[in-house]
mmCIF file of C-alpha atoms in Angstrom:
data_model
loop_
_atom_site.group_PDB
_atom_site.id
_atom_site.type_symbol
_atom_site.label_atom_id
_atom_site.label_comp_id
_atom_site.label_asym_id
_atom_site.label_seq_id
_atom_site.Cartn_x
_atom_site.Cartn_y
_atom_site.Cartn_z
ATOM 1 C CA MET O 189 121.838 77.343 -57.332
ATOM 2 C CA GLY O 190 118.587 78.589 -56.168
ATOM 3 C CA GLN O 191 115.568 76.732 -54.783
ATOM 4 C CA SER O 192 113.874 76.889 -57.906
ATOM 5 C CA GLU O 193 116.386 75.909 -60.324
ATOM 6 C CA LYS O 194 116.684 72.653 -58.160
ATOM 7 C CA LYS O 195 112.798 72.157 -58.468
ATOM 8 C CA ALA O 196 113.455 72.576 -62.063
ATOM 9 C CA GLU O 197 115.807 69.311 -62.118
ATOM 10 C CA LEU O 198 113.040 66.954 -61.387
ATOM 11 C CA THR O 199 112.279 65.282 -64.768
ATOM 12 C CA ALA O 200 109.668 62.649 -65.666
ATOM 13 C CA ASP O 201 110.069 58.834 -65.411
ATOM 14 C CA ILE O 202 107.817 57.933 -67.999
ATOM 15 C CA SER O 203 106.820 60.941 -70.857
ATOM 16 C CA GLY O 204 105.828 60.763 -74.627
ATOM 17 C CA HIS O 205 103.018 61.507 -76.948
ATOM 18 C CA LEU O 206 100.104 59.012 -76.966
ATOM 19 C CA PRO O 207 98.080 58.651 -80.355
ATOM 20 C CA VAL O 208 94.468 59.233 -79.852
ATOM 21 C CA GLU O 209 91.771 59.705 -82.457
ATOM 22 C CA ASN O 210 92.678 56.466 -84.574
ATOM 23 C CA GLY O 211 96.488 58.135 -84.499
ATOM 24 C CA SER O 212 95.419 61.436 -86.259
ATOM 25 C CA ARG O 213 95.928 63.300 -82.797
ATOM 26 C CA LYS O 214 98.488 63.012 -80.142
ATOM 27 C CA VAL O 215 98.428 64.067 -76.430
ATOM 28 C CA TYR O 216 101.417 64.700 -74.168
ATOM 29 C CA TYR O 217 101.974 63.255 -70.727
ATOM 30 C CA GLU O 218 104.348 62.943 -68.183
ATOM 31 C CA TYR O 219 104.487 60.414 -65.319
ATOM 32 C CA TYR O 220 106.463 61.042 -62.016
ATOM 33 C CA GLY O 221 107.229 57.961 -59.790
ATOM 34 C CA ASP O 222 106.887 54.096 -60.724
ATOM 35 C CA THR O 223 103.546 51.993 -60.966
ATOM 36 C CA SER O 224 104.997 49.410 -59.170
ATOM 37 C CA ASN O 225 105.764 51.276 -56.127
ATOM 38 C CA GLY O 226 102.472 51.068 -54.420
ATOM 39 C CA ARG O 227 102.079 54.787 -54.075
ATOM 40 C CA GLU O 228 98.742 56.135 -55.404
ATOM 41 C CA THR O 229 98.676 58.614 -58.381
ATOM 42 C CA VAL O 230 97.547 61.930 -58.500
ATOM 43 C CA CYS O 231 96.570 64.154 -61.714
ATOM 44 C CA LEU O 232 96.797 67.724 -61.720
ATOM 45 C CA MET O 233 94.860 69.300 -64.521
ATOM 46 C CA ASN O 234 95.602 72.144 -66.240
ATOM 47 C CA GLY O 235 93.876 75.522 -66.386
ATOM 48 C CA LEU O 236 93.646 76.985 -70.163
ATOM 49 C CA ALA O 237 96.797 78.740 -70.587
ATOM 50 C CA MET O 238 98.495 76.166 -68.774
ATOM 51 C CA ASP O 239 100.849 73.259 -69.474
ATOM 52 C CA CYS O 240 102.809 70.507 -67.855
ATOM 53 C CA ARG O 241 105.701 72.886 -67.093
ATOM 54 C CA SER O 242 103.125 75.281 -65.261
ATOM 55 C CA TRP O 243 103.097 72.690 -62.222
ATOM 56 C CA MET O 244 106.834 72.287 -61.845
ATOM 57 C CA GLN O 245 107.305 74.410 -58.751
ATOM 58 C CA PHE O 246 104.050 72.794 -57.006
ATOM 59 C CA LEU O 247 105.465 69.143 -57.527
ATOM 60 C CA PRO O 248 107.390 68.809 -53.941
ATOM 61 C CA GLN O 249 104.204 69.587 -52.623
ATOM 62 C CA VAL O 250 102.707 66.376 -53.815
ATOM 63 C CA TYR O 251 105.765 64.035 -55.305
ATOM 64 C CA PRO O 252 107.310 61.720 -53.853
ATOM 65 C CA GLU O 253 104.300 61.174 -51.502
ATOM 66 C CA TYR O 254 102.135 60.338 -54.591
ATOM 67 C CA ASN O 255 103.083 59.585 -58.050
ATOM 68 C CA VAL O 256 102.140 62.526 -60.527
ATOM 69 C CA LEU O 257 100.388 62.408 -64.146
ATOM 70 C CA LEU O 258 100.439 65.452 -65.939
ATOM 71 C CA TYR O 259 99.164 65.723 -69.676
ATOM 72 C CA ASN O 260 98.833 68.952 -72.010
ATOM 73 C CA TYR O 261 94.958 69.130 -73.843
ATOM 74 C CA PHE O 262 94.969 69.744 -77.562
ATOM 75 C CA GLY O 263 96.496 73.239 -78.082
ATOM 76 C CA GLN O 264 98.820 73.334 -74.924
ATOM 77 C CA GLY O 265 102.748 72.843 -74.365
ATOM 78 C CA THR O 266 105.525 73.960 -77.118
ATOM 79 C CA ASP O 267 108.401 72.108 -78.674
ATOM 80 C CA GLU O 268 108.803 68.887 -77.880
ATOM 81 C CA ARG O 269 105.981 68.776 -74.850
ATOM 82 C CA GLU O 270 103.324 70.384 -77.533
ATOM 83 C CA SER O 271 99.780 68.107 -78.169
ATOM 84 C CA SER O 272 97.835 68.464 -80.900
ATOM 85 C CA CYS O 273 97.042 72.206 -81.848
ATOM 86 C CA GLU O 274 95.516 71.729 -85.259
ATOM 87 C CA ASP O 275 92.851 74.743 -85.518
ATOM 88 C CA GLU O 276 89.955 72.011 -85.345
ATOM 89 C CA PRO O 277 87.108 71.544 -82.714
ATOM 90 C CA TYR O 278 88.061 70.344 -79.204
ATOM 91 C CA TYR O 279 85.927 68.557 -76.656
ATOM 92 C CA ILE O 280 86.167 68.248 -73.044
ATOM 93 C CA SER O 281 84.644 64.832 -72.835
ATOM 94 C CA SER O 282 87.385 63.753 -75.495
ATOM 95 C CA PHE O 283 90.330 65.445 -72.984
ATOM 96 C CA ALA O 284 88.738 63.072 -70.038
ATOM 97 C CA SER O 285 88.776 60.213 -72.249
ATOM 98 C CA TYR O 286 91.952 60.497 -73.236
ATOM 99 C CA LEU O 287 93.071 60.412 -69.723
ATOM 100 C CA VAL O 288 91.988 56.765 -69.369
ATOM 101 C CA GLN O 289 93.751 55.684 -72.361
ATOM 102 C CA ILE O 290 97.196 57.396 -70.939
ATOM 103 C CA MET O 291 96.287 55.624 -67.603
ATOM 104 C CA ASP O 292 96.143 52.551 -69.321
ATOM 105 C CA HIS O 293 99.176 53.103 -71.186
ATOM 106 C CA VAL O 294 101.334 53.827 -68.298
ATOM 107 C CA GLY O 295 99.696 51.522 -65.904
ATOM 108 C CA VAL O 296 97.432 53.182 -63.637
ATOM 109 C CA ASP O 297 93.997 52.040 -62.365
ATOM 110 C CA LYS O 298 92.639 54.946 -60.459
ATOM 111 C CA ILE O 299 93.849 58.370 -59.384
ATOM 112 C CA HIS O 300 93.179 61.581 -57.470
ATOM 113 C CA THR O 301 92.190 64.445 -60.043
ATOM 114 C CA MET O 302 92.840 68.044 -59.039
ATOM 115 C CA GLY O 303 91.366 70.566 -61.689
ATOM 116 C CA VAL O 304 91.943 74.124 -61.404
ATOM 117 C CA SER O 305 89.888 76.662 -63.460
ATOM 118 C CA TYR O 306 89.658 74.772 -67.194
ATOM 119 C CA GLY O 307 91.087 71.603 -65.625
ATOM 120 C CA GLY O 308 88.082 71.483 -63.116
ATOM 121 C CA PHE O 309 85.653 70.903 -66.236
ATOM 122 C CA VAL O 310 87.843 68.092 -67.199
ATOM 123 C CA SER O 311 88.015 66.892 -63.681
ATOM 124 C CA GLY O 312 84.224 67.189 -63.090
ATOM 125 C CA GLU O 313 83.922 65.244 -66.397
ATOM 126 C CA PHE O 314 86.300 62.859 -65.830
ATOM 127 C CA ALA O 315 84.627 62.059 -62.186
ATOM 128 C CA ARG O 316 80.918 61.940 -64.158
ATOM 129 C CA ALA O 317 82.360 59.649 -66.688
ATOM 130 C CA PHE O 318 84.616 57.214 -65.190
ATOM 131 C CA PRO O 319 83.945 57.001 -61.339
ATOM 132 C CA ASP O 320 85.443 53.820 -61.257
ATOM 133 C CA ARG O 321 88.865 55.183 -61.889
ATOM 134 C CA VAL O 322 88.840 57.939 -59.542
ATOM 135 C CA HIS O 323 90.055 57.978 -55.889
ATOM 136 C CA THR O 324 89.058 61.235 -55.410
ATOM 137 C CA ALA O 325 87.895 64.502 -57.287
ATOM 138 C CA THR O 326 89.051 67.968 -56.573
ATOM 139 C CA VAL O 327 87.998 71.284 -58.535
ATOM 140 C CA SER O 328 88.633 74.900 -57.888
ATOM 141 C CA GLY O 329 87.865 78.099 -59.516
ATOM 142 C CA ILE O 330 85.202 76.484 -62.190
ATOM 143 C CA LEU O 331 81.323 75.668 -62.404
ATOM 144 C CA LEU O 332 79.598 72.810 -63.827
ATOM 145 C CA THR O 333 76.488 74.892 -64.487
ATOM 146 C CA ARG O 334 75.006 76.801 -67.088
ATOM 147 C CA GLU O 335 75.602 80.567 -65.688
ATOM 148 C CA ILE O 336 74.791 83.396 -68.158
ATOM 149 C CA GLY O 337 77.301 85.790 -66.413
ATOM 150 C CA PHE O 338 79.991 83.054 -67.170
ATOM 151 C CA GLN O 339 78.208 83.036 -70.846
ATOM 152 C CA HIS O 340 79.260 86.748 -71.162
ATOM 153 C CA TYR O 341 82.381 86.288 -69.794
ATOM 154 C CA GLN O 342 83.260 83.364 -72.648
ATOM 155 C CA ASP O 343 81.594 85.774 -75.308
ATOM 156 C CA LEU O 344 84.068 88.342 -74.364
ATOM 157 C CA SER O 345 87.518 86.173 -74.271
ATOM 158 C CA LEU O 346 86.275 85.200 -77.814
ATOM 159 C CA HIS O 347 86.295 88.344 -79.050
ATOM 160 C CA PHE O 348 89.791 89.396 -77.403
ATOM 161 C CA TYR O 349 91.023 86.115 -79.113
ATOM 162 C CA THR O 350 89.425 86.679 -82.720
ATOM 163 C CA SER O 351 90.580 90.454 -82.844
ATOM 164 C CA THR O 352 93.459 92.239 -83.490
ATOM 165 C CA ASP O 353 97.008 91.727 -82.119
ATOM 166 C CA GLU O 354 96.925 95.113 -80.355
ATOM 167 C CA VAL O 355 93.180 94.244 -78.912
ATOM 168 C CA PHE O 356 94.523 90.494 -77.651
ATOM 169 C CA ALA O 357 97.610 92.374 -76.338
ATOM 170 C CA THR O 358 95.178 94.852 -74.156
ATOM 171 C CA TYR O 359 93.386 91.509 -72.967
ATOM 172 C CA THR O 360 96.591 90.433 -71.343
ATOM 173 C CA ARG O 361 96.631 93.579 -69.615
ATOM 174 C CA TYR O 362 93.119 93.078 -68.218
ATOM 175 C CA LEU O 363 93.190 89.278 -67.804
ATOM 176 C CA TYR O 364 95.689 89.156 -64.512
ATOM 177 C CA GLU O 365 93.876 91.855 -62.852
ATOM 178 C CA LYS O 366 90.460 89.848 -62.906
ATOM 179 C CA ILE O 367 92.406 86.401 -61.792
ATOM 180 C CA PHE O 368 94.253 87.046 -58.842
ATOM 181 C CA GLY O 369 93.093 88.437 -55.365
ATOM 182 C CA ASP O 370 94.579 91.410 -53.424
ATOM 183 C CA ALA O 371 97.242 89.945 -51.384
ATOM 184 C CA PHE O 372 98.971 88.200 -54.207
ATOM 185 C CA LEU O 373 98.538 90.859 -56.443
ATOM 186 C CA SER O 374 100.203 93.049 -53.966
ATOM 187 C CA LYS O 375 103.182 90.982 -54.509
ATOM 188 C CA ILE O 376 103.590 90.484 -58.167
ATOM 189 C CA TYR O 377 102.418 94.088 -59.374
ATOM 190 C CA GLY O 378 104.810 95.853 -61.481
ATOM 191 C CA GLU O 379 107.949 94.064 -62.912
ATOM 192 C CA THR O 380 106.932 90.340 -61.842
ATOM 193 C CA MET O 381 103.294 90.792 -63.419
ATOM 194 C CA GLU O 382 104.485 92.546 -66.447
ATOM 195 C CA LYS O 383 106.842 89.323 -66.986
ATOM 196 C CA MET O 384 104.009 87.110 -66.962
ATOM 197 C CA ARG O 385 101.822 89.175 -68.891
ATOM 198 C CA ALA O 386 104.709 89.330 -71.583
ATOM 199 C CA ASN O 387 105.098 85.465 -71.347
ATOM 200 C CA PHE O 388 101.361 85.057 -72.060
ATOM 201 C CA LEU O 389 101.383 87.349 -75.364
ATOM 202 C CA SER O 390 104.661 85.429 -76.322
ATOM 203 C CA ARG O 391 103.121 82.247 -76.339
ATOM 204 C CA TYR O 392 100.064 82.705 -77.541
ATOM 205 C CA SER O 393 100.200 85.578 -80.086
ATOM 206 C CA ASP O 394 100.895 83.260 -83.067
ATOM 207 C CA ARG O 395 98.784 80.426 -81.476
ATOM 208 C CA LYS O 396 95.265 82.444 -81.107
ATOM 209 C CA HIS O 397 93.666 79.695 -82.716
ATOM 210 C CA CYS O 398 94.430 77.443 -79.471
ATOM 211 C CA LEU O 399 92.728 79.597 -77.041
ATOM 212 C CA ILE O 400 89.744 80.158 -79.269
ATOM 213 C CA GLN O 401 89.414 76.238 -79.745
ATOM 214 C CA LEU O 402 89.291 75.518 -76.039
ATOM 215 C CA THR O 403 87.393 78.191 -74.952
ATOM 216 C CA LYS O 404 84.828 76.923 -77.812
ATOM 217 C CA ALA O 405 84.976 73.352 -76.562
ATOM 218 C CA GLN O 406 82.990 74.761 -73.471
ATOM 219 C CA ASP O 407 80.044 75.087 -75.892
ATOM 220 C CA PRO O 408 79.390 71.078 -76.139
ATOM 221 C CA PHE O 409 80.171 71.057 -72.642
ATOM 222 C CA PHE O 410 77.152 73.395 -71.180
ATOM 223 C CA ALA O 411 75.286 71.852 -74.468
ATOM 224 C CA ALA O 412 75.513 68.244 -72.273
ATOM 225 C CA VAL O 413 74.743 69.927 -69.168
ATOM 226 C CA ASP O 414 71.436 71.248 -70.395
ATOM 227 C CA SER O 415 70.450 67.946 -71.733
ATOM 228 C CA THR O 416 70.176 66.400 -68.486
ATOM 229 C CA GLU O 417 69.031 67.557 -65.249
ATOM 230 C CA ASN O 418 71.330 67.766 -62.535
ATOM 231 C CA TYR O 419 74.153 66.507 -65.222
ATOM 232 C CA TYR O 420 77.395 67.025 -62.865
ATOM 233 C CA GLY O 421 75.157 66.266 -59.341
ATOM 234 C CA ASN O 422 75.345 63.128 -57.156
ATOM 235 C CA MET O 423 78.801 62.298 -58.468
ATOM 236 C CA GLN O 424 79.826 58.821 -57.251
ATOM 237 C CA VAL O 425 83.237 59.780 -55.872
ATOM 238 C CA PRO O 426 84.616 62.001 -52.717
ATOM 239 C CA LEU O 427 84.374 65.623 -54.330
ATOM 240 C CA LEU O 428 86.011 68.464 -52.860
ATOM 241 C CA ILE O 429 85.206 72.106 -53.977
ATOM 242 C CA MET O 430 87.897 74.595 -53.019
ATOM 243 C CA ALA O 431 87.170 78.028 -54.099
ATOM 244 C CA GLY O 432 89.163 81.734 -53.751
ATOM 245 C CA GLY O 433 87.350 83.992 -51.319
ATOM 246 C CA GLN O 434 88.497 86.852 -53.794
ATOM 247 C CA ASP O 435 87.673 84.752 -56.812
ATOM 248 C CA ARG O 436 86.384 87.211 -59.616
ATOM 249 C CA ALA O 437 86.679 84.998 -62.629
ATOM 250 C CA ILE O 438 84.093 82.387 -61.401
ATOM 251 C CA PRO O 439 82.061 83.603 -58.706
ATOM 252 C CA LEU O 440 81.540 81.910 -55.091
ATOM 253 C CA TRP O 441 77.651 81.387 -55.744
ATOM 254 C CA TYR O 442 78.751 79.178 -58.984
ATOM 255 C CA GLN O 443 81.192 77.162 -57.156
ATOM 256 C CA GLU O 444 78.930 76.426 -54.320
ATOM 257 C CA LYS O 445 76.407 75.151 -56.791
ATOM 258 C CA ILE O 446 78.337 72.254 -57.480
ATOM 259 C CA HIS O 447 78.377 71.234 -53.515
ATOM 260 C CA THR O 448 74.788 71.971 -53.687
ATOM 261 C CA MET O 449 74.129 69.212 -56.294
ATOM 262 C CA ASN O 450 76.608 66.850 -54.518
ATOM 263 C CA PRO O 451 75.470 66.617 -50.995
ATOM 264 C CA GLY O 452 78.403 64.486 -50.002
ATOM 265 C CA SER O 453 80.837 67.002 -51.389
ATOM 266 C CA ARG O 454 83.042 69.463 -49.105
ATOM 267 C CA TYR O 455 82.634 73.052 -50.428
ATOM 268 C CA MET O 456 85.845 75.244 -48.729
ATOM 269 C CA VAL O 457 86.448 78.776 -49.299
ATOM 270 C CA LEU O 458 90.384 79.831 -48.659
ATOM 271 C CA PRO O 459 90.396 83.291 -47.406
ATOM 272 C CA GLU O 460 92.462 86.502 -49.104
ATOM 273 C CA CYS O 461 92.688 84.720 -52.359
ATOM 274 C CA GLY O 462 91.641 84.843 -55.900
ATOM 275 C CA HIS O 463 91.150 82.457 -58.766
ATOM 276 C CA LEU O 464 94.281 80.362 -58.547
ATOM 277 C CA THR O 465 94.055 79.124 -55.199
ATOM 278 C CA TYR O 466 97.030 76.498 -55.491
ATOM 279 C CA MET O 467 99.227 79.287 -56.251
ATOM 280 C CA GLU O 468 97.599 82.236 -53.961
ATOM 281 C CA ARG O 469 97.195 79.891 -51.011
ATOM 282 C CA ALA O 470 99.652 77.284 -51.267
ATOM 283 C CA ASP O 471 99.768 77.331 -47.353
ATOM 284 C CA LEU O 472 96.378 76.278 -47.282
ATOM 285 C CA PHE O 473 95.430 74.692 -50.663
ATOM 286 C CA TRP O 474 97.966 71.674 -50.634
ATOM 287 C CA PRO O 475 97.756 70.820 -46.521
ATOM 288 C CA ASN O 476 94.189 70.453 -47.101
ATOM 289 C CA ILE O 477 94.290 68.339 -50.604
ATOM 290 C CA ARG O 478 96.831 66.224 -49.313
ATOM 291 C CA GLU O 479 94.634 65.097 -46.588
ATOM 292 C CA PHE O 480 91.732 64.484 -48.392
ATOM 293 C CA TRP O 481 93.868 62.246 -50.450
ATOM 294 C CA ARG O 482 95.083 60.519 -47.469
ATOM 295 C CA THR O 483 91.710 59.914 -45.781
ATOM 296 C CA LYS O 484 89.633 59.687 -49.297
ATOM 297 C CA ASP O 485 86.902 61.511 -47.006
ATOM 298 C CA THR O 486 85.087 64.814 -47.323
ATOM 299 C CA ASN O 487 85.010 65.096 -43.459
ATOM 300 C CA PHE O 488 89.054 65.189 -43.156
ATOM 301 C CA THR O 489 90.373 67.498 -40.518
ATOM 302 C CA GLU O 490 90.814 71.075 -42.104
ATOM 303 C CA ALA O 491 94.598 72.079 -41.869
ATOM 304 C CA THR O 492 94.952 75.874 -41.074
ATOM 305 C CA LYS O 493 97.921 78.151 -41.253
#
């Protein structure tokens, strides 16, 4: 049995669907660990096209040193792990508030949040809205300010999602080139990347409305940013921003603005790495974030390879 197969055997101690919105919708969650074991809890927050299963190969980086909470936003998950996926509006602020409900349900008072890509929106909103429930917050590959370049990227994505199946298939070929840095791309280019692309296409070919609604949820998110100056600034939690030095999806200057707005935060750039820092430079990402969690201090000693 291979190492990846062994990791796949790890099963949640608690899992299920939590009713939200007065029972009209449901959110799927998984909890690894025992809330009575005295260990702190980490919540790994999904990117746009991820679900709880996306974290399975990375759980050994965190568990059992920490308990782990995973959950799927609306439009994420399949089969028994599916959260509600109606073709109706989704809200990032609601995704953050559902996390509070899940925490209360399983009996967790405070967590470390780690949001990658789209999950950075949720991690940032959770830290802003519920600072008393946060040990630390980490964001990676995201922006928390209104930027015209990102608006163009969002509009282009929606164009692909709302177009014909043929156009959507073309989008899946463009997607991975933009996401990964050169070093990682050189390792997966060819058969491995084609499998990733085909899996993405298969998963969403009949569920494009999920991608559309998740993407449109960014509109009220940025409307809130527009409503109040420095909306995601001066957050009252230890905040770490980990950016990939070759991130072409969310440029470094967008990510550095989060640090500028939050003077007590820590801004780190992982070299030879694109958008998915936790995957492309696992050798740097996880040791550093574990040290951040351990100290709860942005002045932690940086781990190097």
